[in-house]
XYZ file of C-alpha atoms in Angstrom:
387
model
C -34.828 -42.796 45.338
C -32.068 -40.666 46.866
C -29.578 -43.514 46.495
C -30.568 -43.921 42.833
C -30.029 -40.199 42.117
C -26.678 -40.286 43.860
C -25.636 -43.280 41.793
C -26.786 -41.541 38.582
C -24.763 -38.416 39.361
C -21.682 -40.486 40.151
C -21.978 -42.275 36.794
C -22.642 -38.979 34.970
C -19.601 -37.193 36.386
C -17.452 -40.259 35.826
C -18.403 -40.207 32.143
C -17.725 -36.455 31.925
C -14.304 -36.822 33.565
C -13.408 -39.764 31.293
C -14.431 -37.749 28.221
C -12.435 -34.718 29.345
C -9.366 -36.821 30.068
C -9.765 -38.540 26.683
C -10.065 -35.202 24.879
C -7.018 -33.820 26.694
C -4.980 -36.950 25.960
C -6.016 -37.095 22.300
C -5.438 -33.355 21.942
C -2.040 -33.653 23.593
C -1.071 -36.541 21.310
C -2.230 -34.665 18.197
C -0.453 -31.513 19.363
C 2.722 -33.527 19.860
C 2.409 -35.194 16.468
C 2.006 -31.813 14.746
C 5.274 -30.622 16.327
C 7.239 -33.473 14.716
C 9.552 -32.549 11.843
C 7.813 -35.012 9.528
C 4.441 -33.375 10.253
C 5.803 -29.882 9.612
C 7.343 -31.064 6.360
C 3.976 -32.518 5.334
C 2.194 -29.210 6.138
C 4.793 -27.250 4.143
C 4.347 -29.577 1.158
C 0.548 -29.185 1.317
C 0.894 -25.379 1.328
C 3.204 -25.531 -1.693
C 0.934 -27.946 -3.594
C -2.296 -26.057 -2.897
C -0.764 -22.741 -3.982
C 0.796 -24.121 -7.163
C -2.482 -25.837 -8.103
C -4.465 -22.618 -7.975
C -1.966 -19.977 -9.114
C 0.613 -19.643 -11.897
C 3.487 -19.357 -9.475
C 5.442 -22.108 -7.765
C 5.733 -21.599 -4.007
C 8.591 -23.218 -2.083
C 9.327 -23.353 1.652
C 12.804 -24.318 2.811
C 11.704 -25.103 6.365
C 8.564 -24.777 8.477
C 9.102 -24.237 12.191
C 7.273 -22.953 15.270
C 4.733 -24.166 17.829
C 1.810 -25.040 15.554
C -0.877 -23.710 15.476
C 0.033 -20.827 17.799
C 3.137 -19.649 15.965
C 4.503 -20.480 12.525
C 7.834 -19.596 10.964
C 8.588 -20.133 7.278
C 12.274 -20.064 6.378
C 13.875 -19.641 2.962
C 10.610 -18.732 1.209
C 10.616 -18.404 -2.585
C 7.944 -17.783 -5.209
C 8.732 -18.482 -8.871
C 6.574 -17.360 -11.817
C 6.337 -20.938 -13.136
C 7.925 -24.350 -12.790
C 10.577 -23.676 -15.461
C 11.883 -20.432 -13.988
C 15.003 -20.180 -11.841
C 14.505 -16.515 -10.934
C 12.220 -15.932 -7.925
C 9.797 -13.013 -8.068
C 9.484 -13.072 -4.292
C 11.912 -14.338 -1.688
C 12.326 -13.907 2.041
C 14.729 -15.262 4.609
C 11.972 -15.658 7.200
C 8.221 -15.089 7.619
C 6.999 -15.424 11.205
C 3.441 -15.167 12.476
C 1.572 -15.591 15.759
C -2.078 -16.690 15.586
C -5.060 -16.309 17.895
C -6.465 -19.844 17.597
C -9.705 -19.118 19.491
C -10.572 -16.335 17.027
C -10.740 -18.929 14.228
C -13.900 -20.311 15.848
C -15.495 -16.892 15.275
C -14.384 -16.856 11.628
C -11.783 -14.215 12.429
C -8.178 -14.723 11.366
C -6.292 -12.741 14.001
C -2.549 -12.437 13.485
C -1.159 -10.921 16.651
C 2.242 -10.575 15.002
C 3.594 -10.873 11.454
C 7.260 -10.298 10.687
C 8.763 -10.561 7.191
C 12.555 -10.485 7.054
C 14.401 -9.137 4.002
C 11.720 -9.716 1.347
C 12.703 -9.152 -2.284
C 10.036 -8.461 -4.922
C 10.390 -8.443 -8.701
C 7.789 -6.680 -10.893
C 7.819 -6.499 -14.682
C 4.920 -5.108 -16.711
C 6.230 -6.618 -19.960
C 7.247 -10.103 -18.815
C 5.858 -13.157 -17.045
C 8.819 -13.033 -14.680
C 6.837 -10.870 -12.289
C 5.064 -11.217 -8.955
C 1.762 -10.135 -10.515
C 1.888 -13.050 -12.967
C 2.839 -15.536 -10.250
C -0.178 -14.478 -8.164
C -2.605 -14.731 -11.084
C -5.025 -17.652 -11.112
C -4.214 -20.532 -13.420
C -7.758 -21.147 -14.557
C -10.755 -18.852 -14.764
C -13.411 -21.358 -13.759
C -16.796 -19.938 -12.813
C -17.781 -23.154 -11.004
C -14.630 -23.064 -8.885
C -15.117 -19.371 -8.175
C -18.716 -19.952 -7.107
C -17.618 -22.682 -4.704
C -14.980 -20.358 -3.259
C -17.561 -17.623 -2.783
C -19.754 -20.032 -0.812
C -16.973 -20.962 1.602
C -17.042 -19.274 5.017
C -15.463 -15.817 4.990
C -12.778 -15.086 7.545
C -12.052 -11.559 8.701
C -8.339 -10.830 8.973
C -6.922 -8.700 11.754
C -3.192 -8.031 11.995
C -2.448 -5.306 14.553
C 1.325 -5.688 14.295
C 2.798 -6.183 10.819
C 6.454 -5.448 10.210
C 8.754 -5.723 7.209
C 12.499 -5.356 7.657
C 15.082 -4.471 4.997
C 12.909 -5.248 1.984
C 13.496 -4.339 -1.659
C 11.459 -3.992 -4.878
C 12.801 -4.089 -8.432
C 10.351 -2.720 -11.020
C 11.423 -3.460 -14.578
C 9.949 -1.578 -17.556
C 8.266 0.749 -15.088
C 8.854 3.947 -17.079
C 8.205 4.963 -20.685
C 11.742 5.165 -22.067
C 10.501 5.547 -25.668
C 9.046 8.990 -24.956
C 11.924 9.972 -22.692
C 15.157 8.049 -23.345
C 16.778 9.729 -20.327
C 14.544 7.832 -17.925
C 15.897 4.605 -16.365
C 14.500 1.323 -17.631
C 14.077 -0.022 -14.094
C 13.358 1.454 -10.680
C 14.940 -0.086 -7.599
C 13.671 0.629 -4.073
C 15.625 -0.765 -1.138
C 15.932 -0.584 2.646
C 12.148 -0.918 3.000
C 11.047 -0.940 6.634
C 7.333 -1.059 7.464
C 5.239 -1.104 10.630
C 1.449 -1.075 10.278
C -2.000 -2.213 11.414
C -4.062 -4.198 8.881
C -7.729 -5.225 8.896
C -9.553 -7.070 6.120
C -13.333 -7.454 6.031
C -15.617 -8.686 3.293
C -16.324 -5.248 1.827
C -13.673 -3.017 3.371
C -9.962 -3.002 4.070
C -8.060 -0.693 6.415
C -4.362 0.111 6.703
C -2.871 2.256 9.430
C 0.738 2.808 8.382
C 2.689 3.768 11.462
C 5.869 4.212 9.446
C 7.118 3.168 6.019
C 10.654 4.138 5.095
C 12.606 3.304 1.942
C 15.555 4.457 -0.130
C 15.998 4.907 -3.874
C 18.808 6.410 -5.926
C 16.476 7.071 -8.859
C 15.444 10.702 -9.414
C 17.733 11.638 -6.489
C 14.941 10.483 -4.223
C 17.156 9.364 -1.345
C 15.429 8.247 1.853
C 11.665 8.744 2.161
C 9.169 8.235 4.983
C 5.412 7.658 4.662
C 2.714 7.409 7.311
C -1.068 7.700 7.310
C -4.271 5.713 6.878
C -5.712 3.975 3.812
C -9.290 2.728 3.410
C -10.273 0.470 0.538
C -13.712 -0.828 -0.413
C -15.283 -2.575 -3.380
C -15.554 0.709 -5.268
C -13.388 3.304 -3.526
C -9.885 4.072 -2.288
C -9.461 6.674 0.447
C -6.407 8.327 2.009
C -6.718 9.957 5.410
C -4.054 12.366 6.697
C -1.455 10.790 4.441
C 2.091 12.119 4.843
C 5.195 11.881 2.672
C 8.583 13.163 3.849
C 11.713 13.295 1.692
C 15.003 15.120 2.219
C 13.514 18.146 3.986
C 10.411 18.239 1.761
C 7.009 16.933 2.790
C 3.384 16.576 1.700
C 0.184 16.095 3.680
C -3.009 15.232 1.819
C -6.419 13.627 2.133
C -8.265 12.171 -0.815
C -10.811 9.735 -2.189
C -10.955 7.855 -5.476
C -14.378 6.496 -6.434
C -14.580 3.577 -8.845
C -11.349 1.862 -7.748
C -11.011 -1.621 -6.252
C -7.343 -2.452 -5.652
C -8.144 -6.194 -5.473
C -9.393 -6.255 -9.058
C -7.356 -6.344 -12.244
C -6.727 -3.415 -14.598
C -5.798 -0.888 -11.920
C -4.561 1.539 -14.580
C -7.923 1.396 -16.373
C -9.752 1.904 -13.089
C -7.643 4.982 -12.344
C -8.459 6.427 -15.769
C -12.195 6.040 -15.133
C -12.156 7.069 -11.461
C -13.577 10.220 -9.891
C -11.052 12.127 -7.792
C -11.454 14.308 -4.747
C -8.054 15.402 -3.434
C -7.182 17.972 -0.788
C -3.481 18.813 -0.536
C -3.354 20.420 2.886
C 0.329 21.261 2.647
C 3.130 20.519 0.237
C 6.594 21.937 0.831
C 9.495 21.579 -1.589
C 12.771 22.575 -0.005
C 15.083 24.844 -1.962
C 17.594 21.990 -2.163
C 14.973 19.706 -3.702
C 13.924 22.394 -6.215
C 17.533 22.897 -7.279
C 17.893 19.128 -7.748
C 14.709 18.900 -9.853
C 14.872 21.951 -12.118
C 17.150 21.877 -15.161
C 18.204 25.543 -15.170
C 20.310 27.412 -12.646
C 17.644 29.708 -11.219
C 18.640 31.564 -8.029
C 16.412 29.561 -5.680
C 16.701 30.819 -2.085
C 13.348 29.886 -0.482
C 11.196 26.826 0.020
C 8.077 26.428 -2.122
C 4.740 25.981 -0.303
C 1.557 24.763 -1.970
C -1.990 23.891 -0.933
C -4.675 22.768 -3.366
C -8.149 21.295 -3.744
C -8.942 19.141 -6.797
C -12.067 17.249 -7.887
C -13.224 15.531 -11.070
C -11.668 12.986 -13.400
C -8.947 12.760 -16.035
C -11.300 14.176 -18.668
C -12.113 17.273 -16.598
C -10.268 18.005 -13.372
C -11.551 21.027 -11.475
C -8.977 23.110 -9.633
C -11.251 24.427 -6.902
C -8.424 26.340 -5.307
C -4.657 26.380 -5.386
C -2.326 28.604 -3.398
C 1.405 28.886 -4.074
C 3.867 30.730 -1.824
C 7.559 31.414 -2.368
C 9.143 33.478 0.362
C 6.986 36.617 0.695
C 5.532 36.155 -2.790
C 2.322 34.280 -3.429
C -0.457 33.556 -5.885
C -3.897 31.928 -5.827
C -5.721 30.352 -8.730
C -8.738 28.296 -9.726
C -9.892 26.713 -12.951
C -10.031 23.398 -14.780
C -7.770 21.005 -16.665
C -9.097 18.958 -19.582
C -7.919 15.686 -21.198
C -5.025 15.091 -18.829
C -3.935 11.840 -20.483
C -3.998 13.181 -24.047
C -1.127 15.577 -24.687
C -2.546 16.649 -28.059
C -6.036 17.399 -26.735
C -4.928 18.796 -23.361
C -6.404 22.223 -22.552
C -6.766 24.376 -19.457
C -8.675 27.340 -18.121
C -7.079 29.001 -15.098
C -7.971 32.224 -13.270
C -5.229 33.911 -11.212
C -5.987 36.304 -8.356
C -4.427 37.787 -5.212
C -0.951 37.718 -6.703
C 1.798 39.326 -4.597
C 5.438 39.605 -5.682
C 8.191 40.541 -3.225
C 10.836 43.031 -4.368
C 13.722 40.801 -3.319
C 12.359 38.003 -5.514
C 12.041 40.400 -8.450
C 15.676 41.455 -8.139
C 16.838 37.853 -7.749
C 15.094 36.481 -10.839
C 15.259 39.637 -12.974
C 18.461 41.483 -12.010
C 18.150 43.980 -14.902
C 14.731 45.336 -13.960
C 14.585 49.072 -13.238
C 13.453 50.609 -9.930
C 10.315 51.945 -11.597
C 9.412 48.527 -13.049
C 10.149 46.880 -9.704
C 7.844 49.274 -7.837
C 5.096 48.825 -10.413
C 5.226 45.048 -10.083
C 5.383 45.199 -6.292
C 2.358 47.523 -6.016
C 0.261 45.537 -8.484
C -2.304 42.932 -7.590
C -2.666 40.696 -10.623
C -5.997 39.184 -11.656
C -5.880 37.309 -14.927
C -7.386 34.416 -16.882
C -5.337 32.031 -18.993
C -6.656 29.543 -21.534
C -4.734 27.058 -23.557
């Protein structure tokens, strides 16, 4: 009996060892085959074909490199709006990514590193030569969509995403018919981004460590953004969001209900959304004010603002707003109506706790008398304005 058990165990472990060796050998052979140039070319062609079958755009990869499946590098990447176009709406010298292969078994797509080198994006609201058109689906097929919805969902986790020296050209971005002085296109360059990204079925999360860019339009110069963004199926939320530009800065927190950034008609969603926005601090430097305003007012101080808004574009409640210029200041509350309709736009604002510094009075109204100056300085203004 003992000899029979010993023989059984010897056979069992022999089979296990043979299977393990076979798996290792087969896996090693497959791994080696995947690293061949012909295999990488085949994978690149499959990516291009699958994308072009589903979307309007034509996706091309100059070269696919890396140690597959642990790291992948796409070189000379281009996306065209259609097969007849010669102008790419997206191009990049290199897109590199590192994958956590074991996480795929848990239906989690973990990208430990994603680097995009010198991407160029073209957007045009009035033409098909645009990235938005290239990423639109070719066919709206409910049967295909239902099959896609039944496929296993993969969570995406990318703790280290970086973009280096990117640029965006937005054509027909501004309404030049109403204001002919506005530029037809807006160009943003020198885009550098470092962020954390997580995508789940019902929620998305961005933690922007730093986003810097440069634009000559509107004398914007170099700007820096950092903060957190949450997005769900019906909301968009900003947490401690910061914007810095040429000595000016803004810090705000807000939530938009009724907005899904992954659905079409973003502009329509924004019109119908409910807003809750808290501007903790906004500071316009005196240099920025001088660059923005058309007249030659004697600006000598920075402008500080804090505000609390809630409502929608039909009726936006100004729960509180405080404006400070030097030693002068004013607080107000009220409501704004029909923000998107210039003909029907009205407002109801109550001003209180208004303080005016004598030096500011002299600077803006040099001809005011001493008596008038003292009267203004001593007054605390409470007023209501409708229009």
